[in-house]
PDB file of C-alpha atoms and ligand atoms in Angstrom:
ATOM      1  CA  MET A  26      12.855 -12.920  -7.107  1.00  0.00           C
ATOM      2  CA  ALA A  27       9.241 -13.943  -7.239  1.00  0.00           C
ATOM      3  CA  GLU A  28       7.465 -12.989  -4.135  1.00  0.00           C
ATOM      4  CA  ARG A  29       5.781 -15.609  -2.133  1.00  0.00           C
ATOM      5  CA  ILE A  30       2.126 -15.874  -1.480  1.00  0.00           C
ATOM      6  CA  LEU A  31       0.611 -17.753   1.284  1.00  0.00           C
ATOM      7  CA  ILE A  32      -3.389 -18.939   0.699  1.00  0.00           C
ATOM      8  CA  VAL A  33      -5.184 -19.991   3.833  1.00  0.00           C
ATOM      9  CA  GLU A  34      -8.641 -21.146   2.449  1.00  0.00           C
ATOM     10  CA  ASP A  35     -10.776 -24.266   3.258  1.00  0.00           C
ATOM     11  CA  GLU A  36     -12.713 -24.008   0.042  1.00  0.00           C
ATOM     12  CA  GLU A  37     -10.067 -25.930  -1.984  1.00  0.00           C
ATOM     13  CA  LYS A  38     -11.849 -25.464  -5.316  1.00  0.00           C
ATOM     14  CA  LEU A  39     -11.250 -21.251  -4.463  1.00  0.00           C
ATOM     15  CA  ALA A  40      -7.955 -22.132  -3.141  1.00  0.00           C
ATOM     16  CA  ARG A  41      -6.627 -23.554  -6.409  1.00  0.00           C
ATOM     17  CA  PHE A  42      -8.206 -21.188  -8.730  1.00  0.00           C
ATOM     18  CA  VAL A  43      -6.691 -18.337  -6.653  1.00  0.00           C
ATOM     19  CA  GLU A  44      -3.051 -19.698  -6.845  1.00  0.00           C
ATOM     20  CA  LEU A  45      -3.336 -20.578 -10.871  1.00  0.00           C
ATOM     21  CA  GLU A  46      -4.184 -17.048 -10.938  1.00  0.00           C
ATOM     22  CA  LEU A  47      -0.966 -15.601  -8.584  1.00  0.00           C
ATOM     23  CA  LEU A  48       1.167 -18.116 -10.454  1.00  0.00           C
ATOM     24  CA  HIS A  49       0.322 -16.725 -13.845  1.00  0.00           C
ATOM     25  CA  GLU A  50       1.036 -13.562 -12.486  1.00  0.00           C
ATOM     26  CA  GLY A  51       4.813 -14.515 -11.721  1.00  0.00           C
ATOM     27  CA  TYR A  52       4.285 -15.410  -7.719  1.00  0.00           C
ATOM     28  CA  GLU A  53       5.242 -17.882  -5.543  1.00  0.00           C
ATOM     29  CA  VAL A  54       2.512 -19.830  -4.071  1.00  0.00           C
ATOM     30  CA  ASP A  55       2.214 -22.094  -0.802  1.00  0.00           C
ATOM     31  CA  LYS A  56      -1.458 -22.960   0.283  1.00  0.00           C
ATOM     32  CA  ALA A  57      -2.731 -23.778   3.598  1.00  0.00           C
ATOM     33  CA  PHE A  58      -7.071 -25.584   4.013  1.00  0.00           C
ATOM     34  CA  ASP A  59      -7.142 -24.967   7.764  1.00  0.00           C
ATOM     35  CA  GLY A  60      -6.543 -22.601  10.444  1.00  0.00           C
ATOM     36  CA  ARG A  61      -4.102 -24.634  12.587  1.00  0.00           C
ATOM     37  CA  ASN A  62      -1.780 -25.643   8.959  1.00  0.00           C
ATOM     38  CA  GLY A  63      -2.232 -22.047   8.063  1.00  0.00           C
ATOM     39  CA  LEU A  64      -1.249 -20.385  11.323  1.00  0.00           C
ATOM     40  CA  GLU A  65       2.074 -23.014  11.713  1.00  0.00           C
ATOM     41  CA  LYS A  66       2.634 -21.838   7.801  1.00  0.00           C
ATOM     42  CA  LEU A  67       2.756 -18.258   8.645  1.00  0.00           C
ATOM     43  CA  GLU A  68       4.418 -18.359  11.583  1.00  0.00           C
ATOM     44  CA  GLY A  69       7.020 -20.259   9.967  1.00  0.00           C
ATOM     45  CA  GLY A  70       8.028 -17.310   7.984  1.00  0.00           C
ATOM     46  CA  GLY A  71       9.408 -16.347   4.827  1.00  0.00           C
ATOM     47  CA  TYR A  72       6.012 -15.239   2.967  1.00  0.00           C
ATOM     48  CA  ASP A  73       5.779 -11.813   1.420  1.00  0.00           C
ATOM     49  CA  LEU A  74       2.203 -11.597   1.986  1.00  0.00           C
ATOM     50  CA  ALA A  75      -0.886 -14.284   3.014  1.00  0.00           C
ATOM     51  CA  LEU A  76      -4.510 -14.118   1.667  1.00  0.00           C
ATOM     52  CA  LEU A  77      -6.688 -15.312   5.031  1.00  0.00           C
ATOM     53  CA  ASP A  78      -9.965 -16.693   5.035  1.00  0.00           C
ATOM     54  CA  ILE A  79     -12.172 -16.178   8.104  1.00  0.00           C
ATOM     55  CA  MET A  80     -14.427 -19.028   8.352  1.00  0.00           C
ATOM     56  CA  LEU A  81     -11.719 -21.782   8.476  1.00  0.00           C
ATOM     57  CA  PRO A  82     -12.322 -25.518  10.359  1.00  0.00           C
ATOM     58  CA  GLY A  83      -9.961 -25.538  13.501  1.00  0.00           C
ATOM     59  CA  LEU A  84      -9.043 -21.945  14.023  1.00  0.00           C
ATOM     60  CA  ASN A  85     -10.652 -19.404  12.549  1.00  0.00           C
ATOM     61  CA  GLY A  86      -9.214 -16.694  10.183  1.00  0.00           C
ATOM     62  CA  LEU A  87      -9.098 -14.027  12.952  1.00  0.00           C
ATOM     63  CA  GLU A  88      -7.879 -16.257  15.551  1.00  0.00           C
ATOM     64  CA  VAL A  89      -5.007 -17.388  13.357  1.00  0.00           C
ATOM     65  CA  LEU A  90      -4.417 -13.438  12.289  1.00  0.00           C
ATOM     66  CA  ARG A  91      -4.089 -12.718  16.404  1.00  0.00           C
ATOM     67  CA  ARG A  92      -1.808 -16.053  16.940  1.00  0.00           C
ATOM     68  CA  ALA A  93       0.429 -14.959  13.924  1.00  0.00           C
ATOM     69  CA  ARG A  94       0.815 -11.414  14.948  1.00  0.00           C
ATOM     70  CA  ARG A  95       2.403 -11.994  18.241  1.00  0.00           C
ATOM     71  CA  THR A  96       5.542 -13.306  15.743  1.00  0.00           C
ATOM     72  CA  VAL A  97       5.123 -11.952  12.334  1.00  0.00           C
ATOM     73  CA  ASP A  98       4.557  -9.154  10.446  1.00  0.00           C
ATOM     74  CA  THR A  99       3.420 -10.814   7.183  1.00  0.00           C
ATOM     75  CA  PRO A 100       1.048  -8.153   5.572  1.00  0.00           C
ATOM     76  CA  VAL A 101      -2.490 -10.076   5.766  1.00  0.00           C
ATOM     77  CA  ILE A 102      -5.346  -9.587   3.566  1.00  0.00           C
ATOM     78  CA  MET A 103      -8.790 -11.000   4.969  1.00  0.00           C
ATOM     79  CA  LEU A 104     -11.218 -13.064   2.749  1.00  0.00           C
ATOM     80  CA  THR A 105     -14.861 -13.318   4.103  1.00  0.00           C
ATOM     81  CA  ALA A 106     -17.885 -14.686   2.895  1.00  0.00           C
ATOM     82  CA  ARG A 107     -19.999 -12.858   5.235  1.00  0.00           C
ATOM     83  CA  ASP A 108     -20.344  -9.029   4.559  1.00  0.00           C
ATOM     84  CA  SER A 109     -20.227  -8.823   8.316  1.00  0.00           C
ATOM     85  CA  VAL A 110     -18.600  -5.162   8.985  1.00  0.00           C
ATOM     86  CA  MET A 111     -17.340  -6.735  12.549  1.00  0.00           C
ATOM     87  CA  ASP A 112     -15.285  -9.500  11.086  1.00  0.00           C
ATOM     88  CA  LYS A 113     -13.897  -6.695   8.895  1.00  0.00           C
ATOM     89  CA  VAL A 114     -13.230  -4.156  11.736  1.00  0.00           C
ATOM     90  CA  ALA A 115     -12.186  -6.821  13.914  1.00  0.00           C
ATOM     91  CA  GLY A 116      -9.411  -7.777  11.355  1.00  0.00           C
ATOM     92  CA  LEU A 117      -8.319  -4.586  10.775  1.00  0.00           C
ATOM     93  CA  ASP A 118      -7.916  -4.150  14.256  1.00  0.00           C
ATOM     94  CA  MET A 119      -5.575  -7.022  14.299  1.00  0.00           C
ATOM     95  CA  GLY A 120      -3.218  -5.570  12.013  1.00  0.00           C
ATOM     96  CA  ALA A 121      -4.606  -7.087   8.685  1.00  0.00           C
ATOM     97  CA  GLU A 122      -3.613  -4.426   5.709  1.00  0.00           C
ATOM     98  CA  ASP A 123      -7.054  -4.960   3.558  1.00  0.00           C
ATOM     99  CA  TYR A 124      -9.952  -7.594   3.292  1.00  0.00           C
ATOM    100  CA  MET A 125     -11.708  -8.941   0.420  1.00  0.00           C
ATOM    101  CA  THR A 126     -15.468 -10.105   0.490  1.00  0.00           C
ATOM    102  CA  LYS A 127     -16.354 -13.206  -1.591  1.00  0.00           C
ATOM    103  CA  PRO A 128     -17.546 -13.617  -4.384  1.00  0.00           C
ATOM    104  CA  PHE A 129     -14.936 -11.383  -5.502  1.00  0.00           C
ATOM    105  CA  GLU A 130     -13.392 -10.495  -9.016  1.00  0.00           C
ATOM    106  CA  ILE A 131     -10.123 -11.880  -9.286  1.00  0.00           C
ATOM    107  CA  GLU A 132      -8.200  -8.635 -10.992  1.00  0.00           C
ATOM    108  CA  GLU A 133      -9.449  -6.728  -7.744  1.00  0.00           C
ATOM    109  CA  LEU A 134      -7.863  -9.349  -5.604  1.00  0.00           C
ATOM    110  CA  LEU A 135      -4.757  -8.979  -7.467  1.00  0.00           C
ATOM    111  CA  ALA A 136      -4.950  -5.307  -7.364  1.00  0.00           C
ATOM    112  CA  ARG A 137      -5.113  -5.440  -3.728  1.00  0.00           C
ATOM    113  CA  ILE A 138      -2.526  -7.471  -3.551  1.00  0.00           C
ATOM    114  CA  ARG A 139       0.132  -5.398  -5.882  1.00  0.00           C
ATOM    115  CA  ALA A 140      -1.366  -2.481  -3.280  1.00  0.00           C
ATOM    116  CA  ALA A 141      -0.274  -4.265  -0.232  1.00  0.00           C
ATOM    117  CA  LEU A 142       2.835  -5.650  -1.361  1.00  0.00           C
ATOM    118  CA  ARG A 143       4.109  -2.095  -2.442  1.00  0.00           C
ATOM    119  CA  LYS A 144       3.129  -0.846   0.753  1.00  0.00           C
ATOM    120  CA  SER A 145       5.313  -3.223   2.633  1.00  0.00           C
ATOM    121  CA  GLN A 146       8.207  -2.988   0.471  1.00  0.00           C
ATOM    122  CA  ARG A 147       8.003   0.557   0.495  1.00  0.00           C
ATOM    123  CA  ARG A 148       8.299   0.275   4.564  1.00  0.00           C
ATOM    124  CA  ALA A 149      11.191  -1.991   4.741  1.00  0.00           C
ATOM    125  CA  PRO A 150      14.456  -0.279   3.475  1.00  0.00           C
ATOM    126  CA  GLU A 151      15.305   2.096   6.281  1.00  0.00           C
ATOM    127  CA  THR A 152      18.399   2.978   5.073  1.00  0.00           C
ATOM    128  CA  GLN A 153      18.131   2.776   1.302  1.00  0.00           C
ATOM    129  CA  VAL A 154      19.906   5.224  -0.644  1.00  0.00           C
ATOM    130  CA  LEU A 155      19.387   5.917  -4.095  1.00  0.00           C
ATOM    131  CA  ALA A 156      21.268   7.179  -6.638  1.00  0.00           C
ATOM    132  CA  ALA A 157      21.821   8.309 -10.609  1.00  0.00           C
ATOM    133  CA  GLY A 158      24.894  10.613 -11.424  1.00  0.00           C
ATOM    134  CA  ALA A 159      24.997  13.460  -8.672  1.00  0.00           C
ATOM    135  CA  LEU A 160      21.431  12.874  -7.883  1.00  0.00           C
ATOM    136  CA  SER A 161      20.845  10.757  -4.747  1.00  0.00           C
ATOM    137  CA  MET A 162      17.568   9.706  -2.416  1.00  0.00           C
ATOM    138  CA  ASP A 163      17.586   8.613   0.704  1.00  0.00           C
ATOM    139  CA  VAL A 164      14.724   6.690   1.243  1.00  0.00           C
ATOM    140  CA  GLY A 165      14.556   6.352   5.015  1.00  0.00           C
ATOM    141  CA  ARG A 166      14.995   9.710   5.521  1.00  0.00           C
ATOM    142  CA  HIS A 167      12.885  10.762   2.779  1.00  0.00           C
ATOM    143  CA  THR A 168      15.107  13.326   1.332  1.00  0.00           C
ATOM    144  CA  VAL A 169      16.548  14.058  -1.866  1.00  0.00           C
ATOM    145  CA  SER A 170      19.713  16.209  -3.251  1.00  0.00           C
ATOM    146  CA  TYR A 171      22.123  16.913  -6.075  1.00  0.00           C
ATOM    147  CA  ASP A 172      25.524  16.966  -5.708  1.00  0.00           C
ATOM    148  CA  GLY A 173      24.513  17.901  -2.071  1.00  0.00           C
ATOM    149  CA  HIS A 174      21.975  20.440  -2.710  1.00  0.00           C
ATOM    150  CA  PRO A 175      18.648  19.489  -1.181  1.00  0.00           C
ATOM    151  CA  ILE A 176      15.635  19.123  -3.276  1.00  0.00           C
ATOM    152  CA  GLU A 177      12.370  19.737  -2.211  1.00  0.00           C
ATOM    153  CA  LEU A 178       9.636  17.002  -3.427  1.00  0.00           C
ATOM    154  CA  THR A 179       6.066  16.467  -2.904  1.00  0.00           C
ATOM    155  CA  GLN A 180       5.350  13.057  -1.414  1.00  0.00           C
ATOM    156  CA  ARG A 181       3.943  12.358  -5.191  1.00  0.00           C
ATOM    157  CA  GLU A 182       7.214  13.618  -6.997  1.00  0.00           C
ATOM    158  CA  PHE A 183       8.971  11.461  -4.263  1.00  0.00           C
ATOM    159  CA  ALA A 184       7.365   8.288  -5.166  1.00  0.00           C
ATOM    160  CA  LEU A 185       7.987   8.968  -8.850  1.00  0.00           C
ATOM    161  CA  LEU A 186      11.278   9.992  -8.685  1.00  0.00           C
ATOM    162  CA  GLN A 187      11.659   6.512  -6.583  1.00  0.00           C
ATOM    163  CA  ALA A 188      10.008   4.548  -9.014  1.00  0.00           C
ATOM    164  CA  LEU A 189      12.853   5.673 -11.795  1.00  0.00           C
ATOM    165  CA  LEU A 190      15.769   5.277  -9.416  1.00  0.00           C
ATOM    166  CA  GLU A 191      14.765   1.608  -8.314  1.00  0.00           C
ATOM    167  CA  ASN A 192      14.654   0.771 -11.822  1.00  0.00           C
ATOM    168  CA  LYS A 193      17.651   2.806 -13.453  1.00  0.00           C
ATOM    169  CA  GLY A 194      18.055   2.372 -16.913  1.00  0.00           C
ATOM    170  CA  ILE A 195      15.047   0.814 -17.081  1.00  0.00           C
ATOM    171  CA  VAL A 196      12.250   2.618 -19.178  1.00  0.00           C
ATOM    172  CA  LEU A 197       8.701   2.332 -17.395  1.00  0.00           C
ATOM    173  CA  SER A 198       5.756   2.718 -19.124  1.00  0.00           C
ATOM    174  CA  ARG A 199       3.067   5.215 -18.063  1.00  0.00           C
ATOM    175  CA  SER A 200       0.677   2.772 -16.652  1.00  0.00           C
ATOM    176  CA  THR A 201       3.392   0.954 -14.614  1.00  0.00           C
ATOM    177  CA  LEU A 202       4.529   4.658 -13.118  1.00  0.00           C
ATOM    178  CA  MET A 203       0.765   5.197 -12.411  1.00  0.00           C
ATOM    179  CA  GLU A 204       0.022   1.803 -10.882  1.00  0.00           C
ATOM    180  CA  ARG A 205       3.655   2.455  -8.976  1.00  0.00           C
ATOM    181  CA  VAL A 206       2.976   5.789  -7.591  1.00  0.00           C
ATOM    182  CA  TRP A 207      -0.944   6.334  -7.908  1.00  0.00           C
ATOM    183  CA  GLY A 208      -2.231   2.983  -6.670  1.00  0.00           C
ATOM    184  CA  TYR A 209      -4.462   0.482  -8.939  1.00  0.00           C
ATOM    185  CA  ASP A 210      -7.746   2.600  -8.401  1.00  0.00           C
ATOM    186  CA  TYR A 211      -6.405   5.334 -10.636  1.00  0.00           C
ATOM    187  CA  LEU A 212      -5.966   3.406 -13.825  1.00  0.00           C
ATOM    188  CA  GLY A 213      -6.870   5.508 -17.176  1.00  0.00           C
ATOM    189  CA  GLU A 214      -5.339   9.247 -16.524  1.00  0.00           C
ATOM    190  CA  THR A 215      -1.969   8.145 -17.419  1.00  0.00           C
ATOM    191  CA  ASN A 216      -1.328  11.975 -18.463  1.00  0.00           C
ATOM    192  CA  ILE A 217      -0.681  12.789 -14.997  1.00  0.00           C
ATOM    193  CA  VAL A 218       2.429  10.978 -15.027  1.00  0.00           C
ATOM    194  CA  ASP A 219       3.731  13.798 -18.107  1.00  0.00           C
ATOM    195  CA  VAL A 220       2.495  16.730 -15.799  1.00  0.00           C
ATOM    196  CA  TYR A 221       4.772  14.968 -12.783  1.00  0.00           C
ATOM    197  CA  VAL A 222       7.525  14.390 -15.097  1.00  0.00           C
ATOM    198  CA  ARG A 223       7.697  17.672 -15.920  1.00  0.00           C
ATOM    199  CA  TYR A 224       7.720  18.979 -12.346  1.00  0.00           C
ATOM    200  CA  LEU A 225      10.533  16.504 -11.309  1.00  0.00           C
ATOM    201  CA  ARG A 226      12.538  18.087 -14.461  1.00  0.00           C
ATOM    202  CA  GLY A 227      11.833  21.550 -13.624  1.00  0.00           C
ATOM    203  CA  LYS A 228      13.457  20.629  -9.980  1.00  0.00           C
ATOM    204  CA  ILE A 229      16.199  18.316 -11.262  1.00  0.00           C
ATOM    205  CA  ASP A 230      17.053  18.612 -15.072  1.00  0.00           C
ATOM    206  CA  ASP A 231      16.506  22.508 -15.309  1.00  0.00           C
ATOM    207  CA  ALA A 232      17.388  23.290 -11.858  1.00  0.00           C
ATOM    208  CA  PHE A 233      21.247  21.624 -12.384  1.00  0.00           C
ATOM    209  CA  GLY A 234      21.332  21.752 -16.130  1.00  0.00           C
ATOM    210  CA  VAL A 235      21.052  18.031 -16.570  1.00  0.00           C
ATOM    211  CA  ARG A 236      19.374  15.450 -18.320  1.00  0.00           C
ATOM    212  CA  LEU A 237      18.692  12.681 -15.859  1.00  0.00           C
ATOM    213  CA  VAL A 238      14.559  11.889 -16.305  1.00  0.00           C
ATOM    214  CA  GLN A 239      14.820  11.152 -19.919  1.00  0.00           C
ATOM    215  CA  THR A 240      11.498  10.264 -22.371  1.00  0.00           C
ATOM    216  CA  VAL A 241      11.207   7.163 -24.198  1.00  0.00           C
ATOM    217  CA  ARG A 242       9.122   8.339 -27.290  1.00  0.00           C
ATOM    218  CA  GLY A 243       5.655   6.189 -27.483  1.00  0.00           C
ATOM    219  CA  VAL A 244       7.330   3.768 -24.556  1.00  0.00           C
ATOM    220  CA  GLY A 245       7.551   6.134 -21.479  1.00  0.00           C
ATOM    221  CA  TYR A 246      10.166   7.158 -19.090  1.00  0.00           C
ATOM    222  CA  VAL A 247      13.848   6.463 -17.711  1.00  0.00           C
ATOM    223  CA  ILE A 248      16.545   7.743 -15.422  1.00  0.00           C
ATOM    224  CA  ARG A 249      19.663   7.326 -16.452  1.00  0.00           C
ATOM    225  CA  ASP A 250      22.995   8.267 -15.045  1.00  0.00           C
TER     226      ASP A 250
HETATM  227 CA1   CA B 188     -14.280 -20.623   4.446  1.00  0.00          CA
END
């Protein structure tokens, strides 16, 4: 299901430009052009993320965020035209996930949106259990076991295994895994994925004599039952 993003921005041309980019990326988009309408929509809920301009008519973005935080915890990325440290600090203190200073590169905004969405998705499912064959991952407890035998994984190994398990049967490219596990700012060195896949195989496949983490040559990796 497409993630829903709210844009609260009074510069309608900018809002429209960002909207088109987000639609192109497959998100659903809603817009508000002033603080009051933005707050109303945020409080109405149903958004996976909001882009919130600070300089808005009516209520400013910081005030919108402060009020919205009483009832909703939608991740928010603040947009500020001023390169004002105070605004950024205030926004982050009030619970904004991130901020962007205008003018920004759309690619950077998209990357920050993906990062913020990943972060909020990771903390959402408290009791989620993922499995492939006898391999089982309890996401909430942050534990992994094979046929009841606990497996010790580092943070990165855990994140990599989680990405594979969440997409069981689907081949994930190195760059997808890279972005998913290491974040957008590590683009380029995808061979680190191979290194961590080897670690995982050592602790799972080699240790238990199975072949769960599979290589699809020229494409990437997949975990199968
Ligand atoms: Ca503005």
